[in-house]
Coordinates of C-alpha atoms in Angstrom, one line a residue:
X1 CA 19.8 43.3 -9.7
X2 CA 19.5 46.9 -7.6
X3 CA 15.3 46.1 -7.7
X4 CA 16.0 42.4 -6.1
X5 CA 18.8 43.9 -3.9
X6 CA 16.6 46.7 -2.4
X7 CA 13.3 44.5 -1.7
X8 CA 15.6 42.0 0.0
X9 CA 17.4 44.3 1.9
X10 CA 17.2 43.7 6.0
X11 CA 14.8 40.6 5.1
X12 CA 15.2 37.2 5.9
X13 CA 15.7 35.1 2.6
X14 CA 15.4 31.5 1.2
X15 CA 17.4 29.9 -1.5
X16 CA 16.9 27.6 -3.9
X17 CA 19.8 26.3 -6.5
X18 CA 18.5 23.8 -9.7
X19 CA 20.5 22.5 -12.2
X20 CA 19.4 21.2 -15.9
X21 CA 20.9 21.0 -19.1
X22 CA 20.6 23.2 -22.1
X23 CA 20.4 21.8 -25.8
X24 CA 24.4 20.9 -26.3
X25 CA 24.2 19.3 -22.7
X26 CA 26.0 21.3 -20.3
X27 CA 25.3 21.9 -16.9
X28 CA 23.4 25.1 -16.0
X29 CA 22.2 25.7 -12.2
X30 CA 20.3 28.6 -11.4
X31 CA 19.3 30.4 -7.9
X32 CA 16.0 31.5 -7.1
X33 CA 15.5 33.2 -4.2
X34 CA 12.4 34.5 -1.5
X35 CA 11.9 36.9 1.0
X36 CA 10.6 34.9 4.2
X37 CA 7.9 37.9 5.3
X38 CA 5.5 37.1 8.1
X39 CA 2.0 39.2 7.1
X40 CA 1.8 38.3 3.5
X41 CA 3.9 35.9 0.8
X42 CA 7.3 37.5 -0.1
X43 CA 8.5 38.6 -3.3
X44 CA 10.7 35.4 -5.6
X45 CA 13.4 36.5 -7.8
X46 CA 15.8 35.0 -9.8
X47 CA 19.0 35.5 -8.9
X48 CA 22.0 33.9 -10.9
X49 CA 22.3 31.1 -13.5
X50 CA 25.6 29.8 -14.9
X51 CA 26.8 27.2 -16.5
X52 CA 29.1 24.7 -15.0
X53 CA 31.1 22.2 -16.5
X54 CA 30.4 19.3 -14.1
X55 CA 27.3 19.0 -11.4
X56 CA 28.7 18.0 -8.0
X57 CA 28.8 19.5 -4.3
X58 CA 31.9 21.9 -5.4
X59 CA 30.8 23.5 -8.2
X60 CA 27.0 24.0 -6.8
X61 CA 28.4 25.2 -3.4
X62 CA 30.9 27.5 -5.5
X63 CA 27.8 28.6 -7.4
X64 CA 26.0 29.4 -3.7
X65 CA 28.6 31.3 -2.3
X66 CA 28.6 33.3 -5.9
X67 CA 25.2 33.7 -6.1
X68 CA 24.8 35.6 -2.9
X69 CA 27.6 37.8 -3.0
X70 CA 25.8 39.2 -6.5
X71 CA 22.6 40.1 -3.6
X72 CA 25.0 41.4 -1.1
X73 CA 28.1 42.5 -3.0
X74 CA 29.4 44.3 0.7
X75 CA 29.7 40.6 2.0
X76 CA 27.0 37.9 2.3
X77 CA 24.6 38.6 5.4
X78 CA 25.1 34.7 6.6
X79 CA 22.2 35.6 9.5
X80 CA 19.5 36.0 6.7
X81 CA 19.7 33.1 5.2
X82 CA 17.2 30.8 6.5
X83 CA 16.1 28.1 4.0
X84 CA 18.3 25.9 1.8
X85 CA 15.4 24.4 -0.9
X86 CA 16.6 21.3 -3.2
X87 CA 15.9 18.7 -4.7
X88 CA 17.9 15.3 -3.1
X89 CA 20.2 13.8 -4.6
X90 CA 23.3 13.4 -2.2
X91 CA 25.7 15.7 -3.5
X92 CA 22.9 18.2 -2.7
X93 CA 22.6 16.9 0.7
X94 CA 26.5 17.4 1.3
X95 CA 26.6 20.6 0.3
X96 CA 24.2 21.5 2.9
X97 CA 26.2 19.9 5.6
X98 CA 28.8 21.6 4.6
X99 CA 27.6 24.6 4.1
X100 CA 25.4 24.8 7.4
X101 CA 29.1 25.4 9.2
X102 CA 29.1 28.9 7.6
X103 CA 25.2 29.6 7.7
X104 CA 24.6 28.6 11.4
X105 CA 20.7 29.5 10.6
X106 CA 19.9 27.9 7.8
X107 CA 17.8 24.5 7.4
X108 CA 18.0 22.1 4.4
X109 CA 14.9 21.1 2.9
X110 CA 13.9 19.0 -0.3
X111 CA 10.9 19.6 -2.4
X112 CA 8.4 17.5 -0.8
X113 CA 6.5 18.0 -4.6
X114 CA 9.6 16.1 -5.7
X115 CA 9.6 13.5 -3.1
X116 CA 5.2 12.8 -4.0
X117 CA 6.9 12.8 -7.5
X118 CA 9.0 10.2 -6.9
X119 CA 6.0 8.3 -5.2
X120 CA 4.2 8.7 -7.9
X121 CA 7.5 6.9 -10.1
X122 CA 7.5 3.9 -7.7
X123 CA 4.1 3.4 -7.8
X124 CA 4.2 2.7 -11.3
X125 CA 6.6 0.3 -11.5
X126 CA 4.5 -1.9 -9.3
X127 CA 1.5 -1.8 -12.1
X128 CA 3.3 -2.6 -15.2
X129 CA -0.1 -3.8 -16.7
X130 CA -1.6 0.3 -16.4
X131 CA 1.6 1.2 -17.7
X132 CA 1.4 -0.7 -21.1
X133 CA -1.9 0.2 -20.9
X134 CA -1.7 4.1 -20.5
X135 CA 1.9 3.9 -22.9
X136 CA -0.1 2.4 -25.9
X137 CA -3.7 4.3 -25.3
X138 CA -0.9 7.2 -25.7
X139 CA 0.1 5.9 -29.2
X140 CA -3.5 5.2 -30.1
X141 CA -4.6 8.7 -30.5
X142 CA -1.6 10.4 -30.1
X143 CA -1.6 12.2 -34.1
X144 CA -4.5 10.3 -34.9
X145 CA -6.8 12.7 -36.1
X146 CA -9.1 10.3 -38.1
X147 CA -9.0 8.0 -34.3
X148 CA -9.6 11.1 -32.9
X149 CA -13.0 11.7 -34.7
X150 CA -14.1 8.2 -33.9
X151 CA -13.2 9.0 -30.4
X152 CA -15.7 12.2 -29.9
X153 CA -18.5 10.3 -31.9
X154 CA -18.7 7.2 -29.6
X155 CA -17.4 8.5 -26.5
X156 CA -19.2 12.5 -26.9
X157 CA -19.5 12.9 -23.5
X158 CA -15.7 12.6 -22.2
X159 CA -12.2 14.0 -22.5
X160 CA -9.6 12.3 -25.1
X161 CA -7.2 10.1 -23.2
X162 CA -4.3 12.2 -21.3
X163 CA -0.5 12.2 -22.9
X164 CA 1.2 11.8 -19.6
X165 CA 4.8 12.9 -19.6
X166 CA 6.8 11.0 -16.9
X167 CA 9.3 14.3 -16.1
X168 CA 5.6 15.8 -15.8
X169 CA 4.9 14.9 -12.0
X170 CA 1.7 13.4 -11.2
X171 CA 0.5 12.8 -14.6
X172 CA 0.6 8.9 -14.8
X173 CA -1.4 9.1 -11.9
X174 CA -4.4 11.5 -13.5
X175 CA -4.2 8.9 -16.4
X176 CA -4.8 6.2 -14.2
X177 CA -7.8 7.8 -12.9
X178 CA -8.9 8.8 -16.0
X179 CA -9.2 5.7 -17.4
X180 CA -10.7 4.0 -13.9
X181 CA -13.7 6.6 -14.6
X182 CA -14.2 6.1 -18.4
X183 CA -12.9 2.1 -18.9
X184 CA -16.2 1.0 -20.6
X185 CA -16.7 4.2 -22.5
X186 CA -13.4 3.8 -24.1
X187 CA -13.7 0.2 -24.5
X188 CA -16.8 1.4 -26.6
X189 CA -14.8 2.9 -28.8
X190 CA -11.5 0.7 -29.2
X191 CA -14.6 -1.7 -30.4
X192 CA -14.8 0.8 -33.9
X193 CA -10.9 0.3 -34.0
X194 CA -9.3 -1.8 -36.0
X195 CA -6.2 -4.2 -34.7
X196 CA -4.5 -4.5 -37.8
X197 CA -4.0 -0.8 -38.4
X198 CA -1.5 -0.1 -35.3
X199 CA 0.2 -3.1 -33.2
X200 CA -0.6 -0.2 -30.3
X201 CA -4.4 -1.1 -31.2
X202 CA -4.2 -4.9 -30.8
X203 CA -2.7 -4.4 -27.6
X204 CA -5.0 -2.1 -26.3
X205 CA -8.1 -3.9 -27.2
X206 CA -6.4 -6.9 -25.7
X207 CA -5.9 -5.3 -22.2
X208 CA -9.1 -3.9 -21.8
X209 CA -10.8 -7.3 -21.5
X210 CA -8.2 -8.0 -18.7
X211 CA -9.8 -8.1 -14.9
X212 CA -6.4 -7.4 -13.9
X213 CA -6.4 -4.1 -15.4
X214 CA -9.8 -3.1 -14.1
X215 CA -8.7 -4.0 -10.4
X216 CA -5.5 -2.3 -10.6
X217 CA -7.0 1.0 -12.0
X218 CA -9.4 0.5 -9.0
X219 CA -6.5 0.3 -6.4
X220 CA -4.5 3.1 -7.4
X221 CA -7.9 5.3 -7.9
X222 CA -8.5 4.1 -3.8
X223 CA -4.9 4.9 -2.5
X224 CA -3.4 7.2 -4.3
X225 CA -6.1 9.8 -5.8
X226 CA -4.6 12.5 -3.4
X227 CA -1.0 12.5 -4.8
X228 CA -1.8 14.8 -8.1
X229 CA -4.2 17.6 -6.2
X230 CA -1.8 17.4 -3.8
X231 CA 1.5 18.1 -6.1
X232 CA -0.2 21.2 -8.1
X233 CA -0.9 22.8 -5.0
X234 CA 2.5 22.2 -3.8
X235 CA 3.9 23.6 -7.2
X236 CA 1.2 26.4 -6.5
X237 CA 3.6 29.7 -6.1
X238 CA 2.9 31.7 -2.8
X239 CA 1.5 29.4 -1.5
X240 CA 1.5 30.4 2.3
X241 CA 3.7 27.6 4.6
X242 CA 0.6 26.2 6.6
X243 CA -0.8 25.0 3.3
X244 CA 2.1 23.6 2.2
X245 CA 2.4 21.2 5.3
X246 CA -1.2 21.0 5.0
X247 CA -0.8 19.6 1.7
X248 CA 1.8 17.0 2.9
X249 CA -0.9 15.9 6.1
X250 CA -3.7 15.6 3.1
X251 CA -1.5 13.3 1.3
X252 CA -0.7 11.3 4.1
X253 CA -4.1 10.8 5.6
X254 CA -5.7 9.8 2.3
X255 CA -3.3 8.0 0.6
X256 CA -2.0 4.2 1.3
X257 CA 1.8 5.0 0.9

């Protein structure tokens, strides 16, 4: 704590406060914070984590207040705090507004990563026909190691299908590309496959005859390409501020959102 307290001493500082939940599902929030330096990236530290027995604008403003009197146990230096980073949900949002009244410098923003995310999460609801798609190609192959095999001999030349994880942002959208580029190799080798080993099989080899699917893997390869370049390099740390906006302009200018 002396280390994070020297380096951030006289230096402008961002915030950031999480929360998750451990393996017996309580609440723990932790607070990250950044020197804001104006020649090179600052330093990022972790600063406090706790656990808290509900999530709500209270206990995380509570958890503020404590966290920064741990960097400046002399009383908080109010003036240096700049940058209030969330996530938004709108208990997040209110303690912002109220916390702004004591920290007349500091802005509220939300993790525009977090808001592409959430992009991303709309945009598959509108293609439920990708989704069963991707969800069962997933099942396929997914501890399959004799499918596996029959994979990289009829299809040598190309990855194995992705596992995206929803919670893992931008990954339904890499596995929508994926299979736009590689449809009729992998139709190739669901052909070697048989339907009445795995229901997930049957269904697979079903879809990919569907024009529906092709068209729609088309579409989101057209529109929405941009969204998972642009979320890694927003998740990309020290990454200077003019790229980060830069990122968000890139997304808007070549995606249909």
């Amino acid at each position: 704590m002396n280390k994070i307290r020297t380096y951030a001493s006289g230096k402008k500082i961002w915030i950031s406060i999480n929360k998750t939940s451990d393996s017996a599902g309580r609440y723990v929030a932790y607070a990250i914070i950044g020197t804001l330096e104006i020649n090179h990236p600052g330093k990022t530290f972790l600063l406090n984590s706790e656990c808290l027995e509900k999530a709500n604008h209270g206990t995380i403003a509570r958890f503020f207040d404590k966290s920064l009197l741990l960097l400046w146990p002399d009383g908080v230096k109010r003036e240096n705090v700049l940058l209030f980073v969330t996530d938004a949900p709108p208990y997040m949002v209110k303690v912002a507004t109220s916390l702004k009244l004591l920290y007349a410098n500091m802005e509220h923003v939300t993790y525009l990563a977090h808001a592409l995310h959430r992009v991303s999460e709309e945009i598959r609801k509108y293609f439920p026909l990708v989704d069963e798609f991707i969800s069962n190609m997933k099942k396929v192959f997914l501890k399959a190691p004799s499918r596996t095999l029959i994979f990289k001999t009829f299809a040598p030349d190309i990855p194995l299908p992705p596992n995206p994880v929803i919670t893992r942002w931008g990954t339904w959208i890499n596995a929508s590309l994926y299979y736009c580029e590689h449809l009729s190799s992998i139709k190739n080798v669901l052909k070697e496959l048989s339907k009445e080993e795995a229901t997930a099989i049957a269904k697979v080899q079903d879809l990919i005859d569907n024009q529906t699917l092709k068209c729609n893997l088309i579409y989101i390869k057209t529109n929405f390409s941009s969204l998972p370049e642009s979320i890694s390099r927003l998740e990309t740390l020290d990454l200077p501020l003019k790229d980060y906006k830069n990122s968000g302009r890139f997304t808007t200018e070549n995606s249909t959102i």
